[in-house]
mmCIF file of C-alpha atoms in Angstrom:
data_model
loop_
_atom_site.group_PDB
_atom_site.id
_atom_site.type_symbol
_atom_site.label_atom_id
_atom_site.label_comp_id
_atom_site.label_asym_id
_atom_site.label_seq_id
_atom_site.Cartn_x
_atom_site.Cartn_y
_atom_site.Cartn_z
ATOM 1 C CA MET J 1 125.187 105.456 95.513
ATOM 2 C CA GLN J 2 122.401 103.170 94.309
ATOM 3 C CA ASP J 3 124.301 100.341 95.995
ATOM 4 C CA VAL J 4 125.316 101.961 99.258
ATOM 5 C CA SER J 5 128.413 100.478 100.849
ATOM 6 C CA GLY J 6 128.423 98.925 104.296
ATOM 7 C CA VAL J 7 130.720 101.682 105.550
ATOM 8 C CA VAL J 8 128.206 104.384 104.558
ATOM 9 C CA TRP J 9 125.396 102.416 106.210
ATOM 10 C CA LEU J 10 127.443 102.041 109.401
ATOM 11 C CA LEU J 11 128.364 105.730 109.545
ATOM 12 C CA THR J 12 124.753 106.734 108.925
ATOM 13 C CA VAL J 13 123.377 104.470 111.652
ATOM 14 C CA LEU J 14 126.065 105.607 114.110
ATOM 15 C CA GLY J 15 125.267 109.238 113.295
ATOM 16 C CA ILE J 16 121.553 108.710 113.970
ATOM 17 C CA ILE J 17 122.283 106.864 117.224
ATOM 18 C CA GLY J 18 124.631 109.679 118.228
ATOM 19 C CA LEU J 19 121.908 112.287 117.662
ATOM 20 C CA LEU J 20 119.446 110.286 119.771
ATOM 21 C CA LEU J 21 121.956 109.865 122.599
ATOM 22 C CA TYR J 22 122.818 113.562 122.492
ATOM 23 C CA ASP J 23 119.115 114.380 122.642
ATOM 24 C CA PHE J 24 118.659 112.181 125.705
ATOM 25 C CA PHE J 25 121.691 113.163 127.772
ATOM 26 C CA PHE J 26 121.660 116.899 127.035
ATOM 27 C CA HIS J 27 117.938 117.657 126.731
ATOM 28 C CA VAL J 28 115.663 114.928 128.027
ATOM 29 C CA ARG J 29 117.501 113.323 130.945
ATOM 30 C CA LYS J 30 116.678 116.253 133.218
ATOM 31 C CA ALA J 31 112.939 116.882 133.121
ATOM 32 C CA HIS J 32 112.079 120.440 132.113
ATOM 33 C CA ILE J 33 109.660 122.379 129.951
ATOM 34 C CA PRO J 34 111.375 123.493 126.724
ATOM 35 C CA SER J 35 111.082 127.190 126.022
ATOM 36 C CA LEU J 36 109.823 128.363 122.640
ATOM 37 C CA ARG J 37 113.340 129.549 121.844
ATOM 38 C CA GLU J 38 114.848 126.147 122.661
ATOM 39 C CA ALA J 39 112.237 124.269 120.635
ATOM 40 C CA THR J 40 112.691 126.605 117.674
ATOM 41 C CA ARG J 41 116.483 126.394 117.745
ATOM 42 C CA TRP J 42 116.630 122.611 117.807
ATOM 43 C CA THR J 43 113.865 122.181 115.262
ATOM 44 C CA VAL J 44 115.900 124.333 112.879
ATOM 45 C CA VAL J 45 119.019 122.285 113.684
ATOM 46 C CA TYR J 46 117.375 118.948 112.908
ATOM 47 C CA VAL J 47 115.686 120.205 109.738
ATOM 48 C CA SER J 48 119.015 121.666 108.623
ATOM 49 C CA ILE J 49 120.761 118.327 109.205
ATOM 50 C CA ALA J 50 118.103 116.568 107.109
ATOM 51 C CA VAL J 51 118.391 119.139 104.304
ATOM 52 C CA LEU J 52 122.209 119.018 104.287
ATOM 53 C CA PHE J 53 122.052 115.235 104.113
ATOM 54 C CA GLY J 54 119.688 115.552 101.137
ATOM 55 C CA VAL J 55 122.106 117.938 99.438
ATOM 56 C CA GLY J 56 124.847 115.332 99.910
ATOM 57 C CA VAL J 57 122.584 112.676 98.349
ATOM 58 C CA TRP J 58 121.920 115.032 95.433
ATOM 59 C CA ILE J 59 125.646 115.692 94.904
ATOM 60 C CA PHE J 60 126.934 112.129 95.253
ATOM 61 C CA GLY J 61 123.900 110.188 94.046
ATOM 62 C CA GLY J 62 122.521 112.441 91.338
ATOM 63 C CA SER J 63 119.422 114.590 90.928
ATOM 64 C CA ASP J 64 117.019 111.630 90.705
ATOM 65 C CA MET J 65 118.104 110.220 94.054
ATOM 66 C CA GLY J 66 118.145 113.691 95.580
ATOM 67 C CA ALA J 67 114.573 114.317 94.451
ATOM 68 C CA GLU J 68 113.504 110.901 95.759
ATOM 69 C CA TYR J 69 115.026 111.624 99.172
ATOM 70 C CA PHE J 70 113.419 115.056 99.503
ATOM 71 C CA ALA J 71 110.029 113.772 98.309
ATOM 72 C CA GLY J 72 110.221 110.991 100.904
ATOM 73 C CA TYR J 73 111.411 113.307 103.674
ATOM 74 C CA VAL J 74 108.736 115.959 103.069
ATOM 75 C CA THR J 75 105.993 113.320 102.930
ATOM 76 C CA GLU J 76 107.158 111.555 106.094
ATOM 77 C CA LYS J 77 107.534 114.887 107.909
ATOM 78 C CA ALA J 78 103.989 115.882 106.971
ATOM 79 C CA LEU J 79 102.665 112.537 108.182
ATOM 80 C CA SER J 80 104.639 112.916 111.426
ATOM 81 C CA VAL J 81 102.931 116.269 112.062
ATOM 82 C CA ASP J 82 99.603 114.463 111.728
ATOM 83 C CA ASN J 83 100.886 112.000 114.353
ATOM 84 C CA LEU J 84 101.416 114.897 116.758
ATOM 85 C CA PHE J 85 97.641 115.354 116.994
ATOM 86 C CA VAL J 86 97.384 111.887 118.494
ATOM 87 C CA PHE J 87 100.325 112.495 120.852
ATOM 88 C CA LEU J 88 98.541 115.615 122.107
ATOM 89 C CA LEU J 89 95.392 113.611 122.837
ATOM 90 C CA LEU J 90 97.391 110.862 124.556
ATOM 91 C CA PHE J 91 99.156 113.334 126.838
ATOM 92 C CA SER J 92 95.805 114.841 127.772
ATOM 93 C CA SER J 93 94.199 111.422 128.314
ATOM 94 C CA PHE J 94 97.044 110.162 130.526
ATOM 95 C CA LYS J 95 97.445 113.584 132.210
ATOM 96 C CA VAL J 96 101.202 113.691 131.600
ATOM 97 C CA PRO J 97 102.870 116.735 133.230
ATOM 98 C CA ARG J 98 104.385 119.078 130.647
ATOM 99 C CA ALA J 99 107.946 118.668 131.968
ATOM 100 C CA ASP J 100 107.783 114.872 131.569
ATOM 101 C CA GLN J 101 106.436 114.814 128.017
ATOM 102 C CA GLN J 102 109.894 115.085 126.454
ATOM 103 C CA LYS J 103 111.073 111.709 127.701
ATOM 104 C CA VAL J 104 107.852 110.024 126.571
ATOM 105 C CA LEU J 105 108.236 111.493 123.089
ATOM 106 C CA LEU J 106 111.870 110.440 122.767
ATOM 107 C CA VAL J 107 111.103 106.871 123.826
ATOM 108 C CA GLY J 108 108.233 106.789 121.354
ATOM 109 C CA ILE J 109 110.533 108.031 118.579
ATOM 110 C CA VAL J 110 113.134 105.345 119.318
ATOM 111 C CA VAL J 111 110.501 102.583 119.367
ATOM 112 C CA SER J 112 108.994 103.901 116.152
ATOM 113 C CA LEU J 113 112.391 104.085 114.432
ATOM 114 C CA LEU J 114 113.217 100.495 115.372
ATOM 115 C CA ALA J 115 109.806 99.239 114.249
ATOM 116 C CA ARG J 116 109.868 101.186 110.990
ATOM 117 C CA THR J 117 113.341 99.900 110.201
ATOM 118 C CA GLY J 118 111.959 96.383 110.428
ATOM 119 C CA PHE J 119 108.986 97.342 108.233
ATOM 120 C CA ILE J 120 111.338 98.942 105.697
ATOM 121 C CA PHE J 121 113.426 95.816 105.213
ATOM 122 C CA LEU J 122 110.301 93.658 105.156
ATOM 123 C CA GLY J 123 108.707 95.910 102.564
ATOM 124 C CA SER J 124 111.872 95.884 100.454
ATOM 125 C CA ALA J 125 112.011 92.088 100.548
ATOM 126 C CA LEU J 126 108.362 91.850 99.485
ATOM 127 C CA ILE J 127 108.842 94.328 96.635
ATOM 128 C CA ASN J 128 111.901 92.471 95.340
ATOM 129 C CA SER J 129 110.067 89.141 95.461
ATOM 130 C CA PHE J 130 106.532 90.058 94.426
ATOM 131 C CA ALA J 131 105.738 92.812 91.926
ATOM 132 C CA TRP J 132 102.067 92.712 92.962
ATOM 133 C CA VAL J 133 103.020 94.301 96.302
ATOM 134 C CA PHE J 134 102.889 97.676 94.531
ATOM 135 C CA TYR J 135 99.179 97.083 93.909
ATOM 136 C CA LEU J 136 98.716 96.258 97.615
ATOM 137 C CA PHE J 137 100.627 99.321 98.820
ATOM 138 C CA GLY J 138 98.702 101.541 96.407
ATOM 139 C CA LEU J 139 95.383 100.158 97.646
ATOM 140 C CA ILE J 140 96.403 100.707 101.281
ATOM 141 C CA LEU J 141 97.203 104.361 100.579
ATOM 142 C CA LEU J 142 93.962 104.964 98.686
ATOM 143 C CA ILE J 143 91.956 103.447 101.559
ATOM 144 C CA THR J 144 93.877 105.583 104.071
ATOM 145 C CA ALA J 145 93.220 108.684 101.974
ATOM 146 C CA GLY J 146 89.515 107.856 101.973
ATOM 147 C CA ASN J 147 89.532 107.468 105.759
ATOM 148 C CA LEU J 148 91.169 110.883 106.133
ATOM 149 C CA LEU J 149 88.556 112.489 103.887
ATOM 150 C CA ARG J 150 85.789 110.957 105.983
ATOM 151 C CA GLY J 151 87.294 112.628 109.040
ATOM 152 C CA HIS J 152 88.473 109.616 111.029
ATOM 153 C CA ARG J 153 89.838 111.761 113.891
ATOM 154 C CA ASP J 154 87.625 112.812 116.744
ATOM 155 C CA ASP J 155 89.339 115.891 118.148
ATOM 156 C CA ASP J 156 88.008 115.340 121.644
ATOM 157 C CA ALA J 157 88.372 111.562 121.922
ATOM 158 C CA PRO J 158 91.697 110.059 123.010
ATOM 159 C CA PRO J 159 93.074 107.185 120.912
ATOM 160 C CA ASP J 160 91.996 103.782 122.188
ATOM 161 C CA ASN J 161 93.528 101.205 119.831
ATOM 162 C CA PHE J 162 94.287 97.609 120.792
ATOM 163 C CA VAL J 163 97.873 98.468 121.820
ATOM 164 C CA ILE J 164 96.609 100.895 124.466
ATOM 165 C CA LYS J 165 93.884 98.514 125.628
ATOM 166 C CA LEU J 166 96.408 95.690 125.981
ATOM 167 C CA ALA J 167 98.857 97.924 127.867
ATOM 168 C CA ARG J 168 96.142 99.059 130.282
ATOM 169 C CA ARG J 169 95.204 95.444 130.960
ATOM 170 C CA VAL J 170 98.725 94.045 131.372
ATOM 171 C CA LEU J 171 100.560 96.926 133.058
ATOM 172 C CA ARG J 172 99.322 97.586 136.584
ATOM 173 C CA THR J 173 100.344 101.086 137.550
ATOM 174 C CA SER J 174 100.003 103.551 140.403
ATOM 175 C CA ASP J 175 97.398 106.290 140.214
ATOM 176 C CA SER J 176 99.892 109.166 140.158
ATOM 177 C CA TYR J 177 103.222 110.082 138.583
ATOM 178 C CA ASP J 178 106.517 110.278 140.453
ATOM 179 C CA GLY J 179 108.359 112.773 138.281
ATOM 180 C CA ASP J 180 109.501 110.970 135.140
ATOM 181 C CA LYS J 181 110.308 107.740 136.995
ATOM 182 C CA LEU J 182 109.078 104.413 135.628
ATOM 183 C CA PHE J 183 108.802 102.854 139.111
ATOM 184 C CA THR J 184 107.690 104.200 142.470
ATOM 185 C CA VAL J 185 106.906 102.885 145.940
ATOM 186 C CA VAL J 186 103.273 102.763 147.117
ATOM 187 C CA ASP J 187 102.457 101.361 150.571
ATOM 188 C CA GLY J 188 105.925 99.836 150.746
ATOM 189 C CA ARG J 189 105.570 98.048 147.394
ATOM 190 C CA ARG J 190 107.490 98.818 144.212
ATOM 191 C CA VAL J 191 104.993 99.486 141.403
ATOM 192 C CA LEU J 192 104.970 100.906 137.865
ATOM 193 C CA THR J 193 103.998 104.532 137.306
ATOM 194 C CA PRO J 194 101.637 105.710 134.533
ATOM 195 C CA MET J 195 104.782 106.963 132.738
ATOM 196 C CA LEU J 196 105.541 103.469 131.419
ATOM 197 C CA LEU J 197 101.956 103.050 130.269
ATOM 198 C CA VAL J 198 101.983 106.269 128.268
ATOM 199 C CA MET J 199 105.371 105.336 126.728
ATOM 200 C CA VAL J 200 103.871 102.058 125.537
ATOM 201 C CA ALA J 201 100.837 103.931 124.202
ATOM 202 C CA ILE J 202 102.962 106.452 122.276
ATOM 203 C CA GLY J 203 105.320 103.793 120.892
ATOM 204 C CA GLY J 204 102.524 101.388 119.974
ATOM 205 C CA THR J 205 100.431 104.091 118.326
ATOM 206 C CA ASP J 206 103.432 105.261 116.311
ATOM 207 C CA ILE J 207 104.045 101.707 115.103
ATOM 208 C CA LEU J 208 100.491 101.632 113.756
ATOM 209 C CA PHE J 209 101.170 104.867 111.880
ATOM 210 C CA ALA J 210 104.027 103.095 110.101
ATOM 211 C CA LEU J 211 101.482 100.919 108.280
ATOM 212 C CA ASP J 212 100.546 104.039 106.305
ATOM 213 C CA SER J 213 103.848 105.886 106.093
ATOM 214 C CA ILE J 214 106.068 103.011 104.907
ATOM 215 C CA PRO J 215 103.939 102.211 101.836
ATOM 216 C CA ALA J 216 103.825 105.962 101.122
ATOM 217 C CA ILE J 217 107.588 106.393 100.991
ATOM 218 C CA PHE J 218 108.069 103.192 98.976
ATOM 219 C CA GLY J 219 105.791 104.834 96.436
ATOM 220 C CA LEU J 220 108.394 107.568 96.041
ATOM 221 C CA THR J 221 111.599 105.528 96.114
ATOM 222 C CA GLN J 222 112.507 101.859 96.351
ATOM 223 C CA ASN J 223 116.072 102.601 97.450
ATOM 224 C CA VAL J 224 116.190 101.129 100.976
ATOM 225 C CA TYR J 225 118.918 103.528 102.096
ATOM 226 C CA LEU J 226 116.855 106.557 101.036
ATOM 227 C CA VAL J 227 113.699 105.110 102.604
ATOM 228 C CA PHE J 228 115.531 104.526 105.891
ATOM 229 C CA THR J 229 117.274 107.901 106.049
ATOM 230 C CA ALA J 230 114.207 109.911 104.993
ATOM 231 C CA THR J 231 112.154 108.102 107.650
ATOM 232 C CA ALA J 232 114.823 108.503 110.339
ATOM 233 C CA PHE J 233 115.387 112.213 109.704
ATOM 234 C CA SER J 234 111.629 112.858 109.684
ATOM 235 C CA LEU J 235 111.421 111.332 113.190
ATOM 236 C CA LEU J 236 114.523 113.043 114.568
ATOM 237 C CA GLY J 237 113.525 116.438 115.869
ATOM 238 C CA LEU J 238 109.876 115.395 116.188
ATOM 239 C CA ARG J 239 110.092 116.000 119.946
ATOM 240 C CA GLN J 240 111.264 119.582 119.445
ATOM 241 C CA LEU J 241 108.682 120.149 116.717
ATOM 242 C CA TYR J 242 105.911 119.081 119.100
ATOM 243 C CA PHE J 243 106.828 121.744 121.652
ATOM 244 C CA LEU J 244 107.198 124.310 118.859
ATOM 245 C CA ILE J 245 103.823 123.881 117.158
ATOM 246 C CA ASP J 246 101.547 122.171 119.692
ATOM 247 C CA GLY J 247 99.679 125.451 120.051
ATOM 248 C CA LEU J 248 99.086 125.520 116.284
ATOM 249 C CA LEU J 249 98.122 121.887 115.784
ATOM 250 C CA ASP J 250 94.405 122.554 116.198
ATOM 251 C CA ARG J 251 94.724 125.399 113.686
ATOM 252 C CA LEU J 252 95.619 122.991 110.861
ATOM 253 C CA VAL J 253 91.988 122.153 110.158
ATOM 254 C CA TYR J 254 92.631 121.203 106.538
ATOM 255 C CA LEU J 255 95.774 119.135 107.116
ATOM 256 C CA SER J 256 93.872 115.846 106.843
ATOM 257 C CA TYR J 257 92.594 116.858 103.406
ATOM 258 C CA GLY J 258 96.090 117.740 102.254
ATOM 259 C CA LEU J 259 97.491 114.453 103.544
ATOM 260 C CA ALA J 260 94.617 112.581 101.890
ATOM 261 C CA ALA J 261 95.506 114.200 98.557
ATOM 262 C CA ILE J 262 99.190 113.320 99.001
ATOM 263 C CA LEU J 263 98.498 109.705 99.943
ATOM 264 C CA ALA J 264 96.038 109.358 97.044
ATOM 265 C CA LEU J 265 98.661 110.789 94.680
ATOM 266 C CA ILE J 266 101.281 108.302 95.876
ATOM 267 C CA GLY J 267 98.714 105.484 95.786
ATOM 268 C CA VAL J 268 97.938 106.244 92.133
ATOM 269 C CA LYS J 269 101.677 106.494 91.414
ATOM 270 C CA LEU J 270 102.215 103.046 92.947
ATOM 271 C CA ILE J 271 99.383 101.456 90.987
ATOM 272 C CA LEU J 272 100.610 103.005 87.723
ATOM 273 C CA HIS J 273 104.096 101.675 88.479
ATOM 274 C CA ALA J 274 102.633 98.251 89.270
ATOM 275 C CA MET J 275 100.797 98.260 85.933
ATOM 276 C CA HIS J 276 103.994 99.198 84.115
ATOM 277 C CA GLU J 277 105.901 96.366 85.846
ATOM 278 C CA ASN J 278 102.896 94.025 85.864
ATOM 279 C CA ASN J 279 103.441 90.266 85.961
ATOM 280 C CA VAL J 280 100.179 89.273 87.676
ATOM 281 C CA PRO J 281 98.649 86.528 85.504
ATOM 282 C CA PHE J 282 95.029 87.688 85.716
ATOM 283 C CA ILE J 283 95.876 91.319 84.824
ATOM 284 C CA ASN J 284 96.515 91.800 81.092
ATOM 285 C CA GLY J 285 97.669 88.204 80.849
ATOM 286 C CA GLY J 286 100.711 88.885 83.021
ATOM 287 C CA GLU J 287 102.101 91.402 80.522
ATOM 288 C CA HIS J 288 103.110 94.935 81.399
ATOM 289 C CA ILE J 289 100.641 97.729 80.658
ATOM 290 C CA ASP J 290 101.919 100.779 78.816
ATOM 291 C CA VAL J 291 100.813 103.634 81.083
ATOM 292 C CA VAL J 292 102.178 107.062 81.890
ATOM 293 C CA GLU J 293 104.023 107.114 85.215
ATOM 294 C CA ILE J 294 104.277 110.066 87.590
ATOM 295 C CA SER J 295 107.898 111.213 87.842
ATOM 296 C CA THR J 296 109.614 111.836 91.167
ATOM 297 C CA ALA J 297 110.127 115.516 90.297
ATOM 298 C CA MET J 298 106.410 115.878 89.582
ATOM 299 C CA SER J 299 105.564 114.059 92.831
ATOM 300 C CA LEU J 300 107.859 116.350 94.847
ATOM 301 C CA SER J 301 106.368 119.483 93.273
ATOM 302 C CA LEU J 302 102.789 118.348 93.882
ATOM 303 C CA ILE J 303 103.500 117.287 97.481
ATOM 304 C CA ILE J 304 105.069 120.644 98.373
ATOM 305 C CA GLY J 305 102.285 122.534 96.569
ATOM 306 C CA ILE J 306 99.537 120.600 98.349
ATOM 307 C CA LEU J 307 101.135 121.173 101.755
ATOM 308 C CA LEU J 308 101.558 124.910 101.132
ATOM 309 C CA VAL J 309 97.925 125.322 100.067
ATOM 310 C CA THR J 310 96.738 123.230 103.024
ATOM 311 C CA VAL J 311 98.740 125.168 105.627
ATOM 312 C CA VAL J 312 97.916 128.629 104.228
ATOM 313 C CA ALA J 313 94.196 127.800 103.935
ATOM 314 C CA SER J 314 94.192 126.486 107.523
ATOM 315 C CA LEU J 315 95.937 129.533 108.953
ATOM 316 C CA LEU J 316 93.584 131.940 107.147
ATOM 317 C CA SER J 317 90.454 130.013 108.127
ATOM 318 C CA PRO J 318 88.173 131.610 110.782
ATOM 319 C CA LYS J 319 87.087 128.082 111.665
ATOM 320 C CA GLY J 320 90.700 127.140 112.290
ATOM 321 C CA ARG J 321 91.228 130.181 114.493
ATOM 322 C CA ALA J 322 88.148 129.387 116.566
ATOM 323 C CA GLN J 323 89.110 125.739 116.886
ATOM 324 C CA THR J 324 92.620 126.703 117.983
ATOM 325 C CA TYR J 325 91.405 129.053 120.723
ATOM 326 C CA VAL J 326 88.819 126.590 122.060
ATOM 327 C CA ALA J 327 91.240 123.662 122.108
ATOM 328 C CA ALA J 328 93.958 125.749 123.765
ATOM 329 C CA ALA J 329 91.575 127.083 126.420
ATOM 330 C CA ARG J 330 90.320 123.571 127.176
ATOM 331 C CA ARG J 331 93.876 122.221 127.366
ATOM 332 C CA HIS J 332 95.134 125.005 129.644
ATOM 333 C CA ALA J 333 92.137 124.673 131.970
ATOM 334 C CA THR J 334 92.622 120.895 132.202
ATOM 335 C CA GLU J 335 96.330 121.297 132.915
ATOM 336 C CA PHE J 336 95.619 123.892 135.590
ATOM 337 C CA LEU J 337 92.953 121.757 137.293
ATOM 338 C CA ASP J 338 94.116 118.167 136.982
ATOM 339 C CA ILE J 339 97.704 117.816 135.788
ATOM 340 C CA GLU J 340 100.288 120.372 136.845
ATOM 341 C CA THR J 341 101.352 120.769 140.471
ATOM 342 C CA ASP J 342 104.216 123.280 140.230
ATOM 343 C CA PRO J 343 102.752 126.589 141.560
ATOM 344 C CA ALA J 344 104.943 128.758 139.296
ATOM 345 C CA TYR J 345 103.945 126.839 136.182
ATOM 346 C CA CYS J 346 100.304 126.828 137.288
ATOM 347 C CA ASP J 347 100.414 130.632 137.330
ATOM 348 C CA GLU J 348 101.849 130.580 133.813
ATOM 349 C CA ILE J 349 99.138 128.184 132.617
ATOM 350 C CA PHE J 350 96.396 130.357 134.079
ATOM 351 C CA HIS J 351 97.833 133.407 132.361
ATOM 352 C CA ARG J 352 97.766 131.471 129.063
ATOM 353 C CA LEU J 353 94.151 130.551 129.771
ATOM 354 C CA LEU J 354 93.280 134.228 130.187
ATOM 355 C CA VAL J 355 94.942 135.030 126.881
ATOM 356 C CA GLU J 356 92.920 132.333 125.114
ATOM 357 C CA GLU J 357 89.709 133.605 126.725
ATOM 358 C CA ALA J 358 90.497 137.073 125.365
ATOM 359 C CA HIS J 359 90.992 135.492 121.940
ATOM 360 C CA LEU J 360 87.627 133.748 122.243
ATOM 361 C CA LYS J 361 85.919 137.075 122.909
ATOM 362 C CA SER J 362 87.463 138.486 119.715
ATOM 363 C CA LEU J 363 85.825 135.863 117.493
ATOM 364 C CA PRO J 364 82.792 136.619 115.279
ATOM 365 C CA GLU J 365 79.444 136.260 117.038
ATOM 366 C CA LYS J 366 78.478 132.978 115.353
ATOM 367 C CA TYR J 367 81.556 131.268 116.827
ATOM 368 C CA ARG J 368 81.056 132.882 120.241
ATOM 369 C CA ALA J 369 77.464 131.595 120.273
ATOM 370 C CA ARG J 370 78.653 128.061 119.612
ATOM 371 C CA ILE J 371 81.202 128.363 122.415
ATOM 372 C CA ARG J 372 78.557 129.586 124.874
ATOM 373 C CA ALA J 373 76.504 126.508 123.991
ATOM 374 C CA GLU J 374 79.317 124.151 125.024
ATOM 375 C CA ASP J 375 78.256 123.540 128.620
ATOM 376 C CA GLU J 376 81.159 121.184 129.354
ATOM 377 C CA LEU J 377 83.713 123.768 128.220
ATOM 378 C CA MET J 378 82.058 126.615 130.121
ATOM 379 C CA ALA J 379 81.905 124.498 133.292
ATOM 380 C CA LEU J 380 85.579 123.584 132.884
ATOM 381 C CA LEU J 381 86.628 127.224 132.532
ATOM 382 C CA GLY J 382 84.462 128.200 135.482
ATOM 383 C CA ARG J 383 86.133 125.557 137.673
ATOM 384 C CA ALA J 384 89.556 126.850 136.659
ATOM 385 C CA HIS J 385 88.650 130.421 137.658
ATOM 386 C CA ARG J 386 87.171 129.313 140.983
ATOM 387 C CA LEU J 387 90.250 127.257 141.844
ATOM 388 C CA HIS J 388 92.489 130.176 140.912
ATOM 389 C CA ASP J 389 90.509 132.501 143.190
ATOM 390 C CA GLU J 390 90.805 129.988 146.043
ATOM 391 C CA ARG J 391 94.580 129.795 145.560
ATOM 392 C CA VAL J 392 94.853 133.596 145.468
ATOM 393 C CA ALA J 393 92.848 133.805 148.686
ATOM 394 C CA ASN J 394 95.121 131.196 150.307
ATOM 395 C CA GLY J 395 98.241 132.960 149.106
ATOM 396 C CA THR J 396 99.397 129.956 147.033
ATOM 397 C CA CYS J 397 98.791 131.583 143.671
ATOM 398 C CA PHE J 398 99.021 135.095 142.280
ATOM 399 C CA VAL J 399 97.401 137.020 139.462
ATOM 400 C CA PRO J 400 100.137 137.140 136.783
ATOM 401 C CA ALA J 401 101.661 140.525 136.138
ATOM 402 C CA GLY J 402 100.162 142.117 133.046
ATOM 403 C CA ALA J 403 97.178 139.765 133.014
ATOM 404 C CA PRO J 404 93.840 141.043 131.613
ATOM 405 C CA LEU J 405 91.445 142.531 134.144
ATOM 406 C CA ALA J 406 89.124 139.557 133.597
ATOM 407 C CA ALA J 407 91.668 137.519 135.528
ATOM 408 C CA LYS J 408 90.284 138.876 138.785
ATOM 409 C CA SER J 409 86.742 137.616 138.337
ATOM 410 C CA PRO J 410 85.670 133.997 137.874
ATOM 411 C CA LEU J 411 83.330 132.904 135.073
ATOM 412 C CA LYS J 412 80.106 132.950 137.041
ATOM 413 C CA SER J 413 77.663 134.172 134.460
ATOM 414 C CA ALA J 414 77.056 134.082 130.754
ATOM 415 C CA GLU J 415 78.100 137.725 130.528
ATOM 416 C CA SER J 416 81.564 137.012 131.932
ATOM 417 C CA ARG J 417 82.104 133.821 129.992
ATOM 418 C CA PRO J 418 84.469 133.669 127.022
ATOM 419 C CA GLY J 419 82.597 134.311 123.826
ATOM 420 C CA SER J 420 79.943 136.466 125.465
#
C-alpha cells in the first residue's frame, strides 16, 4: 500500500466527495440549529469512519503505516479543534445567526480541503526534490510552537488577517443577512450579503492554518496518500464537532500549551530526520549525521499522552471554569441583543444566559471580584436583562419555564450582578 493504486485513490476521493455532498443535502441545505443529540451522533459517525479507515490501513498496509495514519489524524484533529476558537470569534465578529453557521462551516471545510490538497502535493514534490525541506518544515513548527507558548491568541479580539481585510475591501455587502442567501435585494438592487464575506473569511483563515498543519503531518509520514486521508478525515465532521463542543472551547485553557508541545516534538523529529538524511553541503560536509530518530509509535504515544494531560488539566482548572462561564455569558448576551431575531430561540438564549449567570455566582470570590470589575461585561449583561424585560412587558418574550428566580429582575446593581 506504499504505492497506492489509482483505483484506490479514485475510490477514496469519491467517498470523501460523497460524504461532503451528503452533509450538504441532508444537513446543511435547510438552515437549522443542530441539537446536541444531532451533533453528538454525527461527530461519532465521522470519527468512527476515520478510525475504521485507519484500521483498514493497519490491516492492508502494516502496523507502521497504521501508526503513521493515526498519528497524523490525531495531530490534525487536535489542530482543527484549535481552529474552532477562531471560527467562534469570526461568527461573533460577523454576527452570524446560529442557524446559518452550518453552511459557512461546510464551505470553509471544502475550501480548506481543496487548498490543503494543493499544499500536500506541493510539499511532497519539495520533499522528493530537496532534502533540506525537512529542516525548513522543522523550523516552521518550532517557530509556531514558540508563538503558541507566547499566547498569540487574544480571546476577545476577532481575527483580522490580510485575507479578511482584502475581502472586506473587495466585497461590498449589505448591512444585514437574508437567511443563508449569498445575494439579496436592497433598494431594488441585487447585492451581496455578509454571508459571502464570512465564508471567505472562514475559508481564507483555514488556508492560513494549513501552513502549520501540513508541515506537522509530513513530520509524521511522507506517504502522500496517508497525509491526504488523515487531513481529509480530520476536516470531515469538523462542522458537527463545532456544535458539539463550542460551549467547552473556552474551557480548554491549556490546549495551546499542549499543541505547542506536539508541534515542537514533530519539529524536532523533522530536524533529526533531516540530519539523518542530510545532503546540505554546509552541514557536516553534506554527509548524513548519525542521530537517534523518534519512531512513529513513540510519536503517537507522546501525542496522545500530551493531549490527554492537556484536556484533563483544562477541565479541572478553576481558571478554565471561570473563563468558560464568562465567555458563554458574553456570547449569549451578544446573541440575544444583536444577532438572533427568532423569538423562540431568543427565549432559549436568555435562559442559557441565566444558567451561565448562576454558574458565575458559584465561582470562588477571587474570580467573582474580577468579573465585577469587567465594566463592559456587566453593562452587556445589564442591557440583555433590560431588553428581556421590555419584551416581556410587550408580550413578545416570556420568562422560560423553570428559569432561576433571578430571571425576573434585571442587573441593575452590583448586588444583583453575576459574581456578586
